[in-house]
JSON list of C-alpha atoms in Angstrom, two decimals:
[
{"chain": "O", "resi": 1436, "resn": "UNK", "atom": "CA", "xyz": [-56.86, -77.54, 26.64]},
{"chain": "O", "resi": 1437, "resn": "UNK", "atom": "CA", "xyz": [-54.16, -80.22, 28.29]},
{"chain": "O", "resi": 1438, "resn": "UNK", "atom": "CA", "xyz": [-51.34, -78.16, 29.64]},
{"chain": "O", "resi": 1439, "resn": "UNK", "atom": "CA", "xyz": [-48.78, -77.59, 32.49]},
{"chain": "O", "resi": 1440, "resn": "UNK", "atom": "CA", "xyz": [-51.17, -75.87, 35.70]},
{"chain": "O", "resi": 1441, "resn": "UNK", "atom": "CA", "xyz": [-48.59, -73.06, 37.28]},
{"chain": "O", "resi": 1442, "resn": "UNK", "atom": "CA", "xyz": [-49.73, -71.51, 40.53]},
{"chain": "O", "resi": 1443, "resn": "UNK", "atom": "CA", "xyz": [-47.40, -68.69, 41.39]},
{"chain": "O", "resi": 1444, "resn": "UNK", "atom": "CA", "xyz": [-46.97, -66.21, 43.53]},
{"chain": "O", "resi": 1445, "resn": "UNK", "atom": "CA", "xyz": [-46.55, -62.92, 41.97]},
{"chain": "O", "resi": 1446, "resn": "UNK", "atom": "CA", "xyz": [-43.12, -60.88, 42.37]},
{"chain": "O", "resi": 1447, "resn": "UNK", "atom": "CA", "xyz": [-43.64, -58.85, 45.34]},
{"chain": "O", "resi": 1448, "resn": "UNK", "atom": "CA", "xyz": [-45.07, -55.16, 45.11]},
{"chain": "O", "resi": 1449, "resn": "UNK", "atom": "CA", "xyz": [-46.37, -52.40, 46.98]},
{"chain": "O", "resi": 1450, "resn": "UNK", "atom": "CA", "xyz": [-50.21, -53.57, 46.79]},
{"chain": "O", "resi": 1451, "resn": "UNK", "atom": "CA", "xyz": [-49.10, -56.46, 48.92]},
{"chain": "O", "resi": 1452, "resn": "UNK", "atom": "CA", "xyz": [-48.92, -60.39, 48.16]},
{"chain": "O", "resi": 1453, "resn": "UNK", "atom": "CA", "xyz": [-50.56, -61.71, 45.08]},
{"chain": "O", "resi": 1454, "resn": "UNK", "atom": "CA", "xyz": [-50.73, -65.20, 43.07]},
{"chain": "O", "resi": 1455, "resn": "UNK", "atom": "CA", "xyz": [-51.11, -66.12, 39.15]},
{"chain": "O", "resi": 1456, "resn": "UNK", "atom": "CA", "xyz": [-52.10, -68.86, 37.73]},
{"chain": "O", "resi": 1457, "resn": "UNK", "atom": "CA", "xyz": [-50.27, -70.06, 34.01]},
{"chain": "O", "resi": 1458, "resn": "UNK", "atom": "CA", "xyz": [-51.09, -72.76, 31.51]},
{"chain": "O", "resi": 1459, "resn": "UNK", "atom": "CA", "xyz": [-48.15, -73.95, 29.77]},
{"chain": "O", "resi": 1460, "resn": "UNK", "atom": "CA", "xyz": [-48.14, -76.58, 27.20]},
{"chain": "O", "resi": 1461, "resn": "UNK", "atom": "CA", "xyz": [-45.55, -78.17, 29.11]},
{"chain": "O", "resi": 1462, "resn": "UNK", "atom": "CA", "xyz": [-42.84, -77.48, 32.72]},
{"chain": "O", "resi": 1463, "resn": "UNK", "atom": "CA", "xyz": [-41.48, -74.32, 32.08]},
{"chain": "O", "resi": 1464, "resn": "UNK", "atom": "CA", "xyz": [-42.65, -74.67, 28.44]},
{"chain": "O", "resi": 1465, "resn": "UNK", "atom": "CA", "xyz": [-44.55, -71.19, 26.50]},
{"chain": "O", "resi": 1466, "resn": "UNK", "atom": "CA", "xyz": [-47.93, -70.46, 27.14]},
{"chain": "O", "resi": 1467, "resn": "UNK", "atom": "CA", "xyz": [-51.01, -71.57, 25.79]},
{"chain": "O", "resi": 1468, "resn": "UNK", "atom": "CA", "xyz": [-53.58, -69.02, 27.11]},
{"chain": "O", "resi": 1469, "resn": "UNK", "atom": "CA", "xyz": [-53.12, -65.69, 29.04]},
{"chain": "O", "resi": 1470, "resn": "UNK", "atom": "CA", "xyz": [-52.91, -65.73, 32.50]},
{"chain": "O", "resi": 1471, "resn": "UNK", "atom": "CA", "xyz": [-54.77, -65.51, 35.01]},
{"chain": "O", "resi": 1472, "resn": "UNK", "atom": "CA", "xyz": [-53.40, -62.62, 37.85]},
{"chain": "O", "resi": 1473, "resn": "UNK", "atom": "CA", "xyz": [-55.35, -62.01, 41.88]},
{"chain": "O", "resi": 1474, "resn": "UNK", "atom": "CA", "xyz": [-55.82, -65.54, 41.14]},
{"chain": "O", "resi": 1475, "resn": "UNK", "atom": "CA", "xyz": [-56.79, -67.58, 43.96]},
{"chain": "O", "resi": 1476, "resn": "UNK", "atom": "CA", "xyz": [-58.90, -71.26, 43.69]},
{"chain": "O", "resi": 1477, "resn": "UNK", "atom": "CA", "xyz": [-61.10, -74.15, 45.82]},
{"chain": "O", "resi": 1478, "resn": "UNK", "atom": "CA", "xyz": [-61.69, -77.66, 44.93]},
{"chain": "O", "resi": 1479, "resn": "UNK", "atom": "CA", "xyz": [-65.18, -77.94, 44.40]},
{"chain": "O", "resi": 1480, "resn": "UNK", "atom": "CA", "xyz": [-67.33, -80.95, 43.04]},
{"chain": "O", "resi": 1481, "resn": "UNK", "atom": "CA", "xyz": [-63.94, -83.19, 42.74]},
{"chain": "O", "resi": 1482, "resn": "UNK", "atom": "CA", "xyz": [-62.04, -80.19, 40.44]},
{"chain": "O", "resi": 1483, "resn": "UNK", "atom": "CA", "xyz": [-59.83, -77.79, 40.76]},
{"chain": "O", "resi": 1484, "resn": "UNK", "atom": "CA", "xyz": [-61.77, -73.90, 40.34]},
{"chain": "O", "resi": 1485, "resn": "UNK", "atom": "CA", "xyz": [-59.48, -71.19, 39.70]},
{"chain": "O", "resi": 1486, "resn": "UNK", "atom": "CA", "xyz": [-60.87, -67.93, 39.70]},
{"chain": "O", "resi": 1487, "resn": "UNK", "atom": "CA", "xyz": [-58.56, -64.71, 38.53]},
{"chain": "O", "resi": 1488, "resn": "UNK", "atom": "CA", "xyz": [-58.10, -61.83, 36.22]},
{"chain": "O", "resi": 1489, "resn": "UNK", "atom": "CA", "xyz": [-57.14, -61.78, 32.51]},
{"chain": "O", "resi": 1490, "resn": "UNK", "atom": "CA", "xyz": [-55.45, -58.53, 31.54]},
{"chain": "O", "resi": 1491, "resn": "UNK", "atom": "CA", "xyz": [-56.30, -57.69, 27.94]},
{"chain": "O", "resi": 1492, "resn": "UNK", "atom": "CA", "xyz": [-54.60, -54.90, 25.58]},
{"chain": "O", "resi": 1493, "resn": "UNK", "atom": "CA", "xyz": [-54.34, -51.67, 26.07]},
{"chain": "O", "resi": 1494, "resn": "UNK", "atom": "CA", "xyz": [-55.83, -48.97, 23.77]},
{"chain": "O", "resi": 1495, "resn": "UNK", "atom": "CA", "xyz": [-52.23, -46.72, 23.86]},
{"chain": "O", "resi": 1496, "resn": "UNK", "atom": "CA", "xyz": [-49.30, -46.63, 26.27]},
{"chain": "O", "resi": 1497, "resn": "UNK", "atom": "CA", "xyz": [-50.26, -45.16, 28.74]},
{"chain": "O", "resi": 1498, "resn": "UNK", "atom": "CA", "xyz": [-53.73, -46.48, 29.33]},
{"chain": "O", "resi": 1499, "resn": "UNK", "atom": "CA", "xyz": [-54.26, -49.19, 31.23]},
{"chain": "O", "resi": 1500, "resn": "UNK", "atom": "CA", "xyz": [-55.03, -52.78, 30.45]},
{"chain": "O", "resi": 1501, "resn": "UNK", "atom": "CA", "xyz": [-58.63, -54.08, 29.91]},
{"chain": "O", "resi": 1502, "resn": "UNK", "atom": "CA", "xyz": [-59.43, -56.48, 33.24]},
{"chain": "O", "resi": 1503, "resn": "UNK", "atom": "CA", "xyz": [-61.31, -59.57, 32.69]},
{"chain": "O", "resi": 1504, "resn": "UNK", "atom": "CA", "xyz": [-63.45, -61.58, 35.26]},
{"chain": "O", "resi": 1505, "resn": "UNK", "atom": "CA", "xyz": [-61.64, -64.98, 33.88]},
{"chain": "O", "resi": 1506, "resn": "UNK", "atom": "CA", "xyz": [-62.59, -68.62, 35.99]},
{"chain": "O", "resi": 1507, "resn": "UNK", "atom": "CA", "xyz": [-61.02, -72.23, 34.70]},
{"chain": "O", "resi": 1508, "resn": "UNK", "atom": "CA", "xyz": [-61.51, -75.95, 35.58]},
{"chain": "O", "resi": 1509, "resn": "UNK", "atom": "CA", "xyz": [-58.98, -78.52, 36.21]},
{"chain": "O", "resi": 1510, "resn": "UNK", "atom": "CA", "xyz": [-59.04, -81.72, 36.41]},
{"chain": "O", "resi": 1511, "resn": "UNK", "atom": "CA", "xyz": [-56.90, -84.98, 35.55]},
{"chain": "O", "resi": 1512, "resn": "UNK", "atom": "CA", "xyz": [-59.91, -86.23, 33.68]},
{"chain": "O", "resi": 1513, "resn": "UNK", "atom": "CA", "xyz": [-62.59, -83.62, 31.95]},
{"chain": "O", "resi": 1514, "resn": "UNK", "atom": "CA", "xyz": [-65.39, -85.89, 32.83]},
{"chain": "O", "resi": 1515, "resn": "UNK", "atom": "CA", "xyz": [-64.95, -84.99, 36.40]},
{"chain": "O", "resi": 1516, "resn": "UNK", "atom": "CA", "xyz": [-66.15, -81.57, 35.66]},
{"chain": "O", "resi": 1517, "resn": "UNK", "atom": "CA", "xyz": [-68.91, -82.24, 34.12]},
{"chain": "O", "resi": 1518, "resn": "UNK", "atom": "CA", "xyz": [-71.20, -82.22, 37.66]},
{"chain": "O", "resi": 1519, "resn": "UNK", "atom": "CA", "xyz": [-70.12, -78.92, 37.96]},
{"chain": "O", "resi": 1520, "resn": "UNK", "atom": "CA", "xyz": [-70.65, -77.72, 35.09]},
{"chain": "O", "resi": 1521, "resn": "UNK", "atom": "CA", "xyz": [-74.03, -79.19, 34.79]},
{"chain": "O", "resi": 1522, "resn": "UNK", "atom": "CA", "xyz": [-74.41, -76.72, 38.26]},
{"chain": "O", "resi": 1523, "resn": "UNK", "atom": "CA", "xyz": [-73.68, -73.36, 36.05]},
{"chain": "O", "resi": 1524, "resn": "UNK", "atom": "CA", "xyz": [-76.66, -71.83, 34.65]},
{"chain": "O", "resi": 1525, "resn": "UNK", "atom": "CA", "xyz": [-75.23, -69.02, 31.97]},
{"chain": "O", "resi": 1526, "resn": "UNK", "atom": "CA", "xyz": [-77.94, -68.01, 29.43]},
{"chain": "O", "resi": 1527, "resn": "UNK", "atom": "CA", "xyz": [-75.34, -66.07, 27.65]},
{"chain": "O", "resi": 1528, "resn": "UNK", "atom": "CA", "xyz": [-71.86, -65.42, 27.54]},
{"chain": "O", "resi": 1529, "resn": "UNK", "atom": "CA", "xyz": [-72.22, -61.56, 25.52]},
{"chain": "O", "resi": 1530, "resn": "UNK", "atom": "CA", "xyz": [-75.34, -60.88, 28.06]},
{"chain": "O", "resi": 1531, "resn": "UNK", "atom": "CA", "xyz": [-77.44, -60.92, 24.55]},
{"chain": "O", "resi": 1532, "resn": "UNK", "atom": "CA", "xyz": [-80.29, -63.97, 24.49]},
{"chain": "O", "resi": 1533, "resn": "UNK", "atom": "CA", "xyz": [-80.74, -65.92, 20.67]},
{"chain": "O", "resi": 1534, "resn": "UNK", "atom": "CA", "xyz": [-84.08, -64.43, 20.67]},
{"chain": "O", "resi": 1535, "resn": "UNK", "atom": "CA", "xyz": [-82.67, -60.45, 20.51]},
{"chain": "O", "resi": 1536, "resn": "UNK", "atom": "CA", "xyz": [-81.30, -62.10, 17.54]},
{"chain": "O", "resi": 1537, "resn": "UNK", "atom": "CA", "xyz": [-84.31, -61.41, 15.30]},
{"chain": "O", "resi": 1538, "resn": "UNK", "atom": "CA", "xyz": [-85.51, -58.16, 17.35]},
{"chain": "O", "resi": 1539, "resn": "UNK", "atom": "CA", "xyz": [-86.54, -55.33, 14.84]},
{"chain": "O", "resi": 1540, "resn": "UNK", "atom": "CA", "xyz": [-86.06, -52.42, 17.02]},
{"chain": "O", "resi": 1541, "resn": "UNK", "atom": "CA", "xyz": [-82.34, -53.48, 17.53]},
{"chain": "O", "resi": 1542, "resn": "UNK", "atom": "CA", "xyz": [-80.38, -50.56, 18.06]},
{"chain": "O", "resi": 1543, "resn": "UNK", "atom": "CA", "xyz": [-77.50, -51.68, 16.97]},
{"chain": "O", "resi": 1544, "resn": "UNK", "atom": "CA", "xyz": [-78.95, -53.23, 13.68]},
{"chain": "O", "resi": 1545, "resn": "UNK", "atom": "CA", "xyz": [-76.77, -51.70, 10.10]},
{"chain": "O", "resi": 1546, "resn": "UNK", "atom": "CA", "xyz": [-79.04, -49.23, 9.02]},
{"chain": "O", "resi": 1547, "resn": "UNK", "atom": "CA", "xyz": [-80.45, -49.63, 5.64]},
{"chain": "O", "resi": 1548, "resn": "UNK", "atom": "CA", "xyz": [-81.50, -46.34, 3.57]}
]
């Protein structure tokens, strides 16, 4: 995605200083995706690597939000991130391999009677 990266300090509370990252459509504009909380960054292979936590929805009003670890790469030119992405090995984002789609003993397969 193309956008404006805003990295700012989270408002002070009793948990100490923290940072958050937002991707906006323009300076002071609308958010393009969910922000990263407790964000930190490092420069890796010519790109900015931002790691944080994305907060999802709640199951009810008293529940805590779902938290997902998230990572962003920010670069002026997307081609700058390719050497870094070549080093990443990810078998599957869901934890399942493509071979698992055709297993006969799949416990999550529909039950046909």
